[in-house]
Short mmCIF file of C-alpha atoms and ligand atoms in Angstrom, two decimals:
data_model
loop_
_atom_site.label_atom_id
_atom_site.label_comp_id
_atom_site.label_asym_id
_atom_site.label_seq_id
_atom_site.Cartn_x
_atom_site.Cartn_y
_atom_site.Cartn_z
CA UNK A 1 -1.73 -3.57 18.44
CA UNK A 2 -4.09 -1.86 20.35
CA UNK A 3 -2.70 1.40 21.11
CA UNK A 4 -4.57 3.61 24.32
CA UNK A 5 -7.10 5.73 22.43
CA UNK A 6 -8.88 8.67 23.45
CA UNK A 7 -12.83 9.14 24.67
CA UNK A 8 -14.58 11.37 22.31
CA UNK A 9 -18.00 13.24 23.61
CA UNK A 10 -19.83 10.69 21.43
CA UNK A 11 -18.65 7.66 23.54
CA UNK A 12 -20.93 8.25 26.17
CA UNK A 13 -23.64 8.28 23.70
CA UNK A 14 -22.49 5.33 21.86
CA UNK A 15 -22.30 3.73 25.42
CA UNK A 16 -26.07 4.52 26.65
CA UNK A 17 -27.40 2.65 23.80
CA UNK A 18 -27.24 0.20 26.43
CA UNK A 19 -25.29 -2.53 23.88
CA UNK A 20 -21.79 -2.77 22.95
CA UNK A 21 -21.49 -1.91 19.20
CA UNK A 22 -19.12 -3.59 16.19
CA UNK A 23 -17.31 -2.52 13.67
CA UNK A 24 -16.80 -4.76 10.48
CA UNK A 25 -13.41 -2.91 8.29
CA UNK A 26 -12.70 -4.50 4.40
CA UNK A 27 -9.64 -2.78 2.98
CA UNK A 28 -8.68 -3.26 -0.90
CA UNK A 29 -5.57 -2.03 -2.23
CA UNK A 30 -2.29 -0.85 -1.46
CA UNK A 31 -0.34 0.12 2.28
CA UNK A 32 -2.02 3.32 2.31
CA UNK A 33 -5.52 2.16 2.60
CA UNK A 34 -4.19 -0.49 5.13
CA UNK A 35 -3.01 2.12 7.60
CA UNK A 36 -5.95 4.63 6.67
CA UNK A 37 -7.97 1.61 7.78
CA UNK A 38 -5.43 1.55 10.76
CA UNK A 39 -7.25 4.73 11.40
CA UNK A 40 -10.41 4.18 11.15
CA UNK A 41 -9.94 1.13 13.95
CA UNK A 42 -8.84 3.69 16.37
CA UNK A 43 -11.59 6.35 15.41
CA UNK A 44 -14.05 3.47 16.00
CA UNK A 45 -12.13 2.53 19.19
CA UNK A 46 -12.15 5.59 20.24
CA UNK A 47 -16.19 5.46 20.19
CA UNK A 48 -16.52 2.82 22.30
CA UNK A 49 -16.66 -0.03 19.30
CA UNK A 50 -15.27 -3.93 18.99
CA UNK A 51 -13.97 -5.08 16.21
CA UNK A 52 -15.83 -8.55 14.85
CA UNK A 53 -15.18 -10.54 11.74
CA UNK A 54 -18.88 -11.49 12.43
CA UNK A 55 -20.86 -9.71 9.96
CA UNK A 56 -24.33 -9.98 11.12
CA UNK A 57 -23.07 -8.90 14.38
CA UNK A 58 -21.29 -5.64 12.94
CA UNK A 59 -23.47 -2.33 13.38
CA UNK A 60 -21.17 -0.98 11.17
CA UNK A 61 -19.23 -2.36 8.13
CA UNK A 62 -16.52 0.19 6.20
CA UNK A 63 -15.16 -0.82 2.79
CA UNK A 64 -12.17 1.22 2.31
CA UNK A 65 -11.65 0.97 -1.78
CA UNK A 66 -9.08 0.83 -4.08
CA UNK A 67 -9.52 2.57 -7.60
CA UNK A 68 -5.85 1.81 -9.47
CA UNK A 69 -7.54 -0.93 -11.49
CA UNK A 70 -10.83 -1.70 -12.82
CA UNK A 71 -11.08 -5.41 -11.20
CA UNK A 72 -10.93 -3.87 -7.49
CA UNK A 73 -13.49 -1.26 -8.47
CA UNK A 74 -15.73 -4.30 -9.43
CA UNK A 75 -14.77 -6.28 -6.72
CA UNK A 76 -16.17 -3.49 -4.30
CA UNK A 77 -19.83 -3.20 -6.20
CA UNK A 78 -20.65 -6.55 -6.02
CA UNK A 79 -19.14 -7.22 -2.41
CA UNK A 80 -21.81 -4.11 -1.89
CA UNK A 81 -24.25 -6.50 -3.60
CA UNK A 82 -23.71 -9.52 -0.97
CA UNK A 83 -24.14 -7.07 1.75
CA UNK A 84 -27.46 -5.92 0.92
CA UNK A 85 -29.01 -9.13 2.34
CA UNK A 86 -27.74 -7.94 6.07
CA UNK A 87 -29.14 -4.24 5.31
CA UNK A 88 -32.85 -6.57 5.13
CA UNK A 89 -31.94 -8.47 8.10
CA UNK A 90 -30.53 -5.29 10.06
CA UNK A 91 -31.89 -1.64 8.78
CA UNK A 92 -29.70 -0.20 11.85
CA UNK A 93 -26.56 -1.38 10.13
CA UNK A 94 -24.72 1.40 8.61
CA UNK A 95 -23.13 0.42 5.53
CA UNK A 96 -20.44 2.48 4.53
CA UNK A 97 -17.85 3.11 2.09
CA UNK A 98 -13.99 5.43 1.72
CA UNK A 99 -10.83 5.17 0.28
CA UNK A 100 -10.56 6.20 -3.42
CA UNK A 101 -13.43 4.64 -5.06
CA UNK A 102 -15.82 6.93 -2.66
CA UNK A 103 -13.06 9.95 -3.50
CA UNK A 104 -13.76 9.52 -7.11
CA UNK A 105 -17.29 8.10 -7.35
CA UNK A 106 -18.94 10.01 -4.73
CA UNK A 107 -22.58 10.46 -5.04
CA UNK A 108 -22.38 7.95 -7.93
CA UNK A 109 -21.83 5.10 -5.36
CA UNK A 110 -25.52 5.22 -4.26
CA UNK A 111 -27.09 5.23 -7.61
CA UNK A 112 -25.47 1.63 -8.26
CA UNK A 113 -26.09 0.69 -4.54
CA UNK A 114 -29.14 2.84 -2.53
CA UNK A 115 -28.71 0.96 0.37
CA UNK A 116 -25.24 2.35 1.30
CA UNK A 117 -25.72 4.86 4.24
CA UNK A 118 -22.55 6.59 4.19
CA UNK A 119 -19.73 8.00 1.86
CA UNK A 120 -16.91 9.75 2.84
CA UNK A 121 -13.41 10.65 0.82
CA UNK A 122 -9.73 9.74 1.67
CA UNK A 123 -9.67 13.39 3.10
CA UNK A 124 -12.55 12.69 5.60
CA UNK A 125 -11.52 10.07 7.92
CA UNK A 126 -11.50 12.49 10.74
CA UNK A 127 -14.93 13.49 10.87
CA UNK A 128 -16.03 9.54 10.85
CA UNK A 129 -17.49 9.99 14.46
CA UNK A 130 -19.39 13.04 13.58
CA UNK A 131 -20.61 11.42 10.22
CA UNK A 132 -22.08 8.58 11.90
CA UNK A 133 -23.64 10.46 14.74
CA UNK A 134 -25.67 12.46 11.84
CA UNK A 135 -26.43 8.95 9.87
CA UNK A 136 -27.77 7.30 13.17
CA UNK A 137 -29.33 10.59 14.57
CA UNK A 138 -31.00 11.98 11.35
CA UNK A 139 -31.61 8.63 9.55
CA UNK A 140 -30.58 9.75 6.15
CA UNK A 141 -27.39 8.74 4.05
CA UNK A 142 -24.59 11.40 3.97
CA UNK A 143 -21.75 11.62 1.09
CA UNK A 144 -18.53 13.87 2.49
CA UNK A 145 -16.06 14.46 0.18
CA UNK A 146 -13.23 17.04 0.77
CA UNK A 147 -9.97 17.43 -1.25
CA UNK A 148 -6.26 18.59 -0.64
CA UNK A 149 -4.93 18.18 2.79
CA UNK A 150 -3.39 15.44 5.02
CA UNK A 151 -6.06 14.05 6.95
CA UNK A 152 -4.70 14.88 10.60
CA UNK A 153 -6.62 12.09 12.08
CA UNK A 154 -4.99 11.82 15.67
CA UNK A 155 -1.68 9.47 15.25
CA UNK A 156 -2.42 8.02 18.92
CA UNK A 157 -5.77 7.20 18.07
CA UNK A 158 -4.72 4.34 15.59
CA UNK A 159 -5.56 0.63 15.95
CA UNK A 160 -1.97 -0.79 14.17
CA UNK A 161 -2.35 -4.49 13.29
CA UNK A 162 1.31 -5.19 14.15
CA UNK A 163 3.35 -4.49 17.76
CA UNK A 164 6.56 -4.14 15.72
CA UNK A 165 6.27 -2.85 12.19
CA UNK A 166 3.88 -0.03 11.43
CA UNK A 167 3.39 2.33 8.70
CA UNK A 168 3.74 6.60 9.12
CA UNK A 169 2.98 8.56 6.24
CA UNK A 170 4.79 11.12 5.37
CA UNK A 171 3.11 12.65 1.87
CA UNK A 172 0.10 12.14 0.56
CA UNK A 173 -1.23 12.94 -3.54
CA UNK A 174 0.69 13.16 -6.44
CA UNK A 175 1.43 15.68 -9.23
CA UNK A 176 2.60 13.02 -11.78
CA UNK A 177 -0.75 12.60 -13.80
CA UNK A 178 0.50 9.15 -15.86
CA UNK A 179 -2.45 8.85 -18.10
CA UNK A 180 -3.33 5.42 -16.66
CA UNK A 181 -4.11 6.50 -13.05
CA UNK A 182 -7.02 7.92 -11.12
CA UNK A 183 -4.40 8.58 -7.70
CA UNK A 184 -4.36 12.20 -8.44
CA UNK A 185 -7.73 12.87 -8.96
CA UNK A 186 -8.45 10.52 -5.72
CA UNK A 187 -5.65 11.34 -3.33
CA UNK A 188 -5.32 15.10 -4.85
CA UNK A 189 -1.85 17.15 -4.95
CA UNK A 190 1.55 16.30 -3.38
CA UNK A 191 1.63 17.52 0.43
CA UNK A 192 4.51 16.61 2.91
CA UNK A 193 4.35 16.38 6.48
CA UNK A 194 7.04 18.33 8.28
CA UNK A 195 9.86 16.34 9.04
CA UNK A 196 9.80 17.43 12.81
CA UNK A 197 6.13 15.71 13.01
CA UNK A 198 7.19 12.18 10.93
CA UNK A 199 10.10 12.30 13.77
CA UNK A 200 8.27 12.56 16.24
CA UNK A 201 5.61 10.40 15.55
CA UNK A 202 8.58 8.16 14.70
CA UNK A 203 10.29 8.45 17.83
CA UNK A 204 6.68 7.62 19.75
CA UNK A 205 6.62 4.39 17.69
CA UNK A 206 10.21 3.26 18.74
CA UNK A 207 8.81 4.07 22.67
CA UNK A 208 6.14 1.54 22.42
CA UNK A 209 8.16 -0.82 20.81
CA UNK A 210 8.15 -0.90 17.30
CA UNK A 211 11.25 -1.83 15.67
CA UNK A 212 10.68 -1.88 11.94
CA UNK A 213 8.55 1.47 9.95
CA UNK A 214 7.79 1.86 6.12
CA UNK A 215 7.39 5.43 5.12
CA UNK A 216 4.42 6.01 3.16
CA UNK A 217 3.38 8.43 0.11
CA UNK A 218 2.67 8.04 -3.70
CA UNK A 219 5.98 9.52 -4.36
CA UNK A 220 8.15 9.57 -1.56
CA UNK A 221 10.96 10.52 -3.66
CA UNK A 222 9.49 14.33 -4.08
CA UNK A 223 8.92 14.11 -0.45
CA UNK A 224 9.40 17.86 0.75
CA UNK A 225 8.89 19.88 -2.78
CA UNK A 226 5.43 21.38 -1.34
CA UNK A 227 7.46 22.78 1.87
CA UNK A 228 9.66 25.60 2.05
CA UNK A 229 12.93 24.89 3.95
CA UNK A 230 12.00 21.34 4.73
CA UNK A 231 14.71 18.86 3.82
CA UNK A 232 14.68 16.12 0.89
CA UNK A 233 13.80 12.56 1.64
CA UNK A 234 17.13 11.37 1.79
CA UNK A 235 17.28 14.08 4.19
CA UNK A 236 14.39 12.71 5.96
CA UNK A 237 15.89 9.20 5.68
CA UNK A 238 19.63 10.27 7.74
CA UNK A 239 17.16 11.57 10.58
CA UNK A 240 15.24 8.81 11.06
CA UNK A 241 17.81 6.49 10.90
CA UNK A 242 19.01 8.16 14.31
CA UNK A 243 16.09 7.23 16.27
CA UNK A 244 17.03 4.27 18.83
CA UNK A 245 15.10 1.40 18.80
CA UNK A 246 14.12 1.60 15.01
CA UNK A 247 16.49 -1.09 13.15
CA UNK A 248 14.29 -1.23 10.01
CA UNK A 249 13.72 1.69 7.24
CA UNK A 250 11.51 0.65 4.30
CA UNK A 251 9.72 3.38 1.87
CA UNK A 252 7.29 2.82 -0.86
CA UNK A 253 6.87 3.98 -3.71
CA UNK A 254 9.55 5.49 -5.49
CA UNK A 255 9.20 7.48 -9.39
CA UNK A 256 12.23 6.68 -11.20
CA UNK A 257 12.50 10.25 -13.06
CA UNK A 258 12.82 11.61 -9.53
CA UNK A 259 15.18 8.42 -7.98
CA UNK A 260 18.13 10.58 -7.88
CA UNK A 261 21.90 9.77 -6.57
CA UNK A 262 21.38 11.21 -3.32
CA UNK A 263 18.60 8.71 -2.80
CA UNK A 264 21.19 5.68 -3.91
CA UNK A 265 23.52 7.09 -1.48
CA UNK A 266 21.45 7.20 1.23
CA UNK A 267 20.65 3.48 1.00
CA UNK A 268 24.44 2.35 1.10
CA UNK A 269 25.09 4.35 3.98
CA UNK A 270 21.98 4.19 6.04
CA UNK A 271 22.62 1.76 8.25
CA UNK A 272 18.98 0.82 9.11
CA UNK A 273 17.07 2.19 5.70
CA UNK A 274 16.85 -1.99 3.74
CA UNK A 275 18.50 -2.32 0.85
CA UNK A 276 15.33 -3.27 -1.44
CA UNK A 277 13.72 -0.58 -3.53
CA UNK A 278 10.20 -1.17 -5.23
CA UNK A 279 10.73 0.98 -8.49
CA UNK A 280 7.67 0.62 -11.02
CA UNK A 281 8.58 0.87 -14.62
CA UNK A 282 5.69 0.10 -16.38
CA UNK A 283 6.57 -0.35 -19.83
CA UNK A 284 10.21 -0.73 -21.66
CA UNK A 285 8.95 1.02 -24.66
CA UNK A 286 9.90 4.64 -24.98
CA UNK A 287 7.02 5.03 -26.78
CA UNK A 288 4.72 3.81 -24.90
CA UNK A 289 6.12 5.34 -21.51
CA UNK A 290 6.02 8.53 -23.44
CA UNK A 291 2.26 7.60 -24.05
CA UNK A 292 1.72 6.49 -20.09
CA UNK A 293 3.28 10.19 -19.66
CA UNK A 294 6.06 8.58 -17.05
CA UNK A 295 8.72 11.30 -18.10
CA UNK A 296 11.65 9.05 -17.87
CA UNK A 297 13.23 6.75 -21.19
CA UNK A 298 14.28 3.77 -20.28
CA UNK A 299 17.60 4.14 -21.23
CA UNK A 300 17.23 6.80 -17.84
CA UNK A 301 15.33 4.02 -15.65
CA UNK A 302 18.42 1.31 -16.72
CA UNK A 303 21.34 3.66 -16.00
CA UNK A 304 19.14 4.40 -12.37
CA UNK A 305 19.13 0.93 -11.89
CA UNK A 306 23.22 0.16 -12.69
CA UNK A 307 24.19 3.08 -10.04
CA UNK A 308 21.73 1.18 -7.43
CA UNK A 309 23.12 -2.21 -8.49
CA UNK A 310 26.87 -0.99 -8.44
CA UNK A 311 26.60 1.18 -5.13
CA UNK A 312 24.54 -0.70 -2.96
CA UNK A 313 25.44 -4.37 -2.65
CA UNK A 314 22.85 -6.72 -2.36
CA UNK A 315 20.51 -4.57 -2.95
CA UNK A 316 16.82 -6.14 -4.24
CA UNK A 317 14.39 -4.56 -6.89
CA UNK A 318 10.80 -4.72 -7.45
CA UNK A 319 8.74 -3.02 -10.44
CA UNK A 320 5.17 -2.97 -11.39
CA UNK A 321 4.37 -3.72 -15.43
CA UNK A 322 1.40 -2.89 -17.36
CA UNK A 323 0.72 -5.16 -19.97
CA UNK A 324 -1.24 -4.53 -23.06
CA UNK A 325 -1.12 -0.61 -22.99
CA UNK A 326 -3.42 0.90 -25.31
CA UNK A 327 -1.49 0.81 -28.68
CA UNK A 328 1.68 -1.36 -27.35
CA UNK A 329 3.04 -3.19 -30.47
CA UNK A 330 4.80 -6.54 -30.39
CA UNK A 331 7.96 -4.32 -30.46
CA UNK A 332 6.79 -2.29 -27.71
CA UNK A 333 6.10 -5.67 -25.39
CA UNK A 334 9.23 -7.05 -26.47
CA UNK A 335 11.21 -4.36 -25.05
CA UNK A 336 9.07 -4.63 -21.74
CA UNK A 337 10.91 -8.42 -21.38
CA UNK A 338 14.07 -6.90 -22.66
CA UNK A 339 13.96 -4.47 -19.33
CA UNK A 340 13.16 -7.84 -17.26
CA UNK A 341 16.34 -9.85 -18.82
CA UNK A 342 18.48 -7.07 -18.08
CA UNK A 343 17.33 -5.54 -14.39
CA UNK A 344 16.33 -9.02 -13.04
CA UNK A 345 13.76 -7.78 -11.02
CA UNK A 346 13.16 -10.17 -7.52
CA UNK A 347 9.40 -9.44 -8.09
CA UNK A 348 6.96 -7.89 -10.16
CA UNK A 349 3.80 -6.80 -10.03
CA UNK A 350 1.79 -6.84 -13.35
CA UNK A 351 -1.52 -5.79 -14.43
CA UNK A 352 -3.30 -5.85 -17.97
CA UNK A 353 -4.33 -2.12 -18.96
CA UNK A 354 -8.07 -1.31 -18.12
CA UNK A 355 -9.65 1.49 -18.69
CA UNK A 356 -10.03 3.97 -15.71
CA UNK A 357 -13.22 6.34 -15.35
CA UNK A 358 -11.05 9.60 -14.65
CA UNK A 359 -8.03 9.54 -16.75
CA UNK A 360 -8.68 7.00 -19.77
CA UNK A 361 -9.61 9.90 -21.99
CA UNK A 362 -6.05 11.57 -22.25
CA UNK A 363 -5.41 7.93 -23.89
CA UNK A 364 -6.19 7.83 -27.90
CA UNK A 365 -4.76 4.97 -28.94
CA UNK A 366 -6.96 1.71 -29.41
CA UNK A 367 -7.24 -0.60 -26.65
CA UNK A 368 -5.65 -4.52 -27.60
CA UNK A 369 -7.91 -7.45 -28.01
CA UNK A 370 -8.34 -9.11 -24.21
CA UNK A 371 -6.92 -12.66 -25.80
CA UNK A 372 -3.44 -10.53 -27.20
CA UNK A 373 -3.41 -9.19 -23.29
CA UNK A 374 -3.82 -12.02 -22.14
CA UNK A 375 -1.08 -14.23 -24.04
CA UNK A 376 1.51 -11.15 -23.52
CA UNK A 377 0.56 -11.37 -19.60
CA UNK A 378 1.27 -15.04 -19.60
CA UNK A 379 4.55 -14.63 -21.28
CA UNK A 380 5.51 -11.86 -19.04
CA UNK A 381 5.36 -14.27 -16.16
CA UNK A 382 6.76 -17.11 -17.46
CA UNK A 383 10.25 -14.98 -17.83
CA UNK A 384 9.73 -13.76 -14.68
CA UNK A 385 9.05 -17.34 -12.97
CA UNK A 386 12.01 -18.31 -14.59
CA UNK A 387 14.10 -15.15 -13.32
CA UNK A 388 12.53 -15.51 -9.16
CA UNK A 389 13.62 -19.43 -9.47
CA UNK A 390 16.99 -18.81 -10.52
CA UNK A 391 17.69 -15.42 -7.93
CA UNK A 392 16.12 -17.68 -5.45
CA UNK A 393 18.60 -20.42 -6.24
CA UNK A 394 21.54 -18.58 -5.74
CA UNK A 395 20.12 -17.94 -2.59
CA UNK A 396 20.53 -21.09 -0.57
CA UNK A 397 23.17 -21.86 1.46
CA UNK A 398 22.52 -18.00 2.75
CA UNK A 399 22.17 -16.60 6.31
CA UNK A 400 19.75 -13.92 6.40
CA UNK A 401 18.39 -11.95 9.16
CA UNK A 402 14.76 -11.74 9.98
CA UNK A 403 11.94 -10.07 11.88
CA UNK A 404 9.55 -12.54 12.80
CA UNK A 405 6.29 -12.22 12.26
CA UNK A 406 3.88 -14.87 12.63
CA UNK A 407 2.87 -18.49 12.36
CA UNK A 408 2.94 -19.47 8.41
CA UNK A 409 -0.62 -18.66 7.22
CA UNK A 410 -0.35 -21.63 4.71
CA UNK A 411 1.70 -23.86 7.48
CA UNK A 412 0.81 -23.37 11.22
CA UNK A 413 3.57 -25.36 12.65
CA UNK A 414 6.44 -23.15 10.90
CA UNK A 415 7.09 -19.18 12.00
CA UNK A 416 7.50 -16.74 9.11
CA UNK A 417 9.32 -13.73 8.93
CA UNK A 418 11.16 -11.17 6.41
CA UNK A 419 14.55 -10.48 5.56
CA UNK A 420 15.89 -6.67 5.47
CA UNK A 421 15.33 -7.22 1.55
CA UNK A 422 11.41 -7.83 2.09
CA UNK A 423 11.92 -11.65 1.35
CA UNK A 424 9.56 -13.52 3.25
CA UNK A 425 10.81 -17.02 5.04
CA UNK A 426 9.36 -19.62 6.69
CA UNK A 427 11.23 -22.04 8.85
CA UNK A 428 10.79 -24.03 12.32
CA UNK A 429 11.20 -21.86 15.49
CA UNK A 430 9.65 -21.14 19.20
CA UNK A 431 6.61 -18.57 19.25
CA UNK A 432 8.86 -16.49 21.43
CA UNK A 433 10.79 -15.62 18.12
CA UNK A 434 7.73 -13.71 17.40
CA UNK A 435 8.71 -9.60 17.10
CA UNK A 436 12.56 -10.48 17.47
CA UNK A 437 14.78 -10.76 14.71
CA UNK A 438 16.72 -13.97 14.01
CA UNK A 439 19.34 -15.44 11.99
CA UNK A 440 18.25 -18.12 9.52
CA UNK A 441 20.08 -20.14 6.39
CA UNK A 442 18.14 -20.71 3.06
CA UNK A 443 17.46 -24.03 2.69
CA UNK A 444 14.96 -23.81 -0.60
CA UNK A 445 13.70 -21.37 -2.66
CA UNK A 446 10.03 -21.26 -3.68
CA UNK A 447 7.85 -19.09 -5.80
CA UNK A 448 6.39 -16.43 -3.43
CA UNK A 449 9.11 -17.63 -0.52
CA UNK A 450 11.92 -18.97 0.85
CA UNK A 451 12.68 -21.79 3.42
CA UNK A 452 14.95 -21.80 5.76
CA UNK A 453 16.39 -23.34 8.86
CA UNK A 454 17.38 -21.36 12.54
CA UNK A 455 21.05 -20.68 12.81
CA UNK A 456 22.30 -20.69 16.54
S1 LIG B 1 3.30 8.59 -10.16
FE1 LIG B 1 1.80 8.08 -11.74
S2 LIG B 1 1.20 5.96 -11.20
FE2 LIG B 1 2.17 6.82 -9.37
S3 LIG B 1 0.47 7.69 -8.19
FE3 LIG B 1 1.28 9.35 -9.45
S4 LIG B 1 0.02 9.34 -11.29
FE4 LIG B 1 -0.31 7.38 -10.27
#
């Protein structure tokens, strides 16, 4: 969606070039970088740049990077190496890269790749006119880094890829340190926006149309700890769920130690917050949660997960696993598919244990040989194949409401769309379905998705 975006000073410069200049954005990782990149769209907008998927035509190309696991670090360094060639072809290019590999990396990035003209944190994405201004003007490379606040990059100035769901943040950082993860060294300390601005912004969304919002932070669940007087996020939930024209409330992510009752609550009698939770547990080893420094046992994270199972009908859970911790046992694992058996989890996400530059040393124990990761990983998802096909199963036969999204990626003549529990379906309709919700009946359950058939 292309919302109306505002002329900055530089647009007139941008505009005497005398040639209409692209913008190239490649975002890794989770929602959070999506809507940063959401951002960065309208900032580039807002200059008086197109967006292409035409790389040689870009005269700028942004990778906005994910540091949670070593693959997507990798990923980024030698997508870096295939642009060099279009640096030779084009030195006026401007090659740059943000998100939390440039947070945690900074200066480092140019060592491994000279050719990159432009750094700038998770903290900068406001000063991205300004940046490039200096890059073009001065024609030297420029690393910005800054820590510890919200970026306050203009809300109206985004570019949001959807006309009726769309992301608002409403924390940013996190104060949990697990000893596997670099977020709060990247994305710094836990700060909450004021609940009067998320409502706002909130009620702006639900003028131009948009019908379905996921909240945004690392841990939404301590939303409002940083702020004196402001309320709790099941607070923050009842007064969103009051704006007209928003029928959808999703969240992500949630801590378990600070899932609380009020939170459970809030999703039975919330009439438009979806009853689907993503809840990551990591590991069903005491020890080894002890080890990841998650501060909850599991015996805490199951008796979380009967309350939300018993109170909220319906209701649909996904985790994230790491497999392969350093020093998980056989034990250890086996308690990991233990927690699967017993919570049934919809979905999972799962990851093998790498190493990560700024937190691996709080972790002493030795790391597992990559073939014992590998066979645990495999067994992990063959229970949990077998768990999706049976949930899925008891599915059919269902009617389900969904927003419509899009034509089926994988199957252009069929729409797709997703259920209030994040389920996504595909089944025949009219492209005039598209942004409305509809009814539809399960007809077959797949692996990633469901089938279904209109209901009229
Ligand atoms: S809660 Fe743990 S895993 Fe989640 S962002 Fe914070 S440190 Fe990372």
């Amino acid at each position: 969606m292309q919302t109306k975006t505002k002329k900055s000073p530089y647009f007139y410069a941008t505009k005497v070039l005398g040639k209409r200049m692209y913008y190239h954005i490649i975002t890794f990782g989770c929602q959070m970088n999506e809507h940063d990149s959401e951002k960065i769209a309208g900032l580039l907008s807002g200059e008086g740049y197109r967006a292409t998927d035409d790389l040689p035509q870009a005269d700028i190309i942004i990778l906005n990077t994910c540091s949670v696991r070593d693959k997507a670090e990798q990923k980024v360094f030698s997508l870096l190496g295939r642009m060099k060639p279009l640096k030779e072809q084009n030195p006026a290019l401007i090659l740059a890269v943000c998100g939390c590999v440039a947070q945690g990396m900074k200066g480092k990035i140019r060592q491994r790749a000279p050719y990159v003209d432009l750094v700038f944190g998770t903290q900068n994405i406001e000063n991205l006119p300004l940046l490039l201004q200096e890059v073009r003007a001065k024609h030297r490379p420029r690393i910005e880094i800054i820590e510890g606040r919200i970026s306050p990059t203009d809300r109206h100035n985004l570019v949001r890829q959807s006309n009726f769901k769309a992301w608002v943040t409403i924390m940013e950082g996190c104060n949990n340190f697990c000893t596997y993860c670099v977020v709060p060294y990247v994305r710094g300390r836990e700060r909450s926006r004021s609940n009067r601005e998320i409502a706002t912004e909130v009620r702006e969304l639900a003028d131009q149309g948009i019908q379905e919002i996921t909240l945004l932070g690392q841990n939404v669940n301590s939303y409002g700890s940083d702020l004196a007087g402001e309320v709790s996020f099941s607070g923050l939930l009842a007064l969103l769920n009051n704006i007209p024209g928003i029928e959808r409330i999703r969240f992500v992510t949630s801590h378990p130690k600070d899932f609380n009752s009020g939170l459970i609550y809030a999703l039975r009698d919330l009439d438009k917050v979806c009853e689907q939770i993503h809840l990551p547990f990591q590991a069903g080893s005491n020890n080894i949660l002890s080890a990841m420094n998650r501060r909850y046992t599991r015996e805490e994270y199951l008796e979380k997960v009967q309350l939300l199972r018993e109170t909220v009908p319906g209701v649909e859970i996904s985790t994230d696993v790491i497999v392969a911790f350093p020093g998980e046992t056989e034990e250890d694992f086996t308690q990991t598919l233990d927690v699967l058996k017993q919570v049934c989890f919809e979905s999972i996400f799962s990851f093998i244990y790498s190493d990560r530059p700024l937190s691996q040393s709080k972790i002493k124990a030795p790391r597992l040989p990559y073939q014992t990761s590998l066979a645990r990983f495999e067994r992990l998802w063959q229970l949990q194949n077998q768990i999706t096909s049976e949930i899925n199963q008891t599915l059919i036969g269902k009617k389900m409401e969904v927003l419509v999204e899009e034509f089926s990626k994988t199957d252009p003549g069929l729409l797709t769309g997703r259920t209030r529990t994040n389920r996504l379906v595909h089944f025949a309709g009219d492209k005039s379905l598209i942004g409305r919700f509809a009814d539809v009946e399960i007809t077959e359950g797949g692996k990633h998705s469901l089938r279904g058939q209109l209901v009229f």
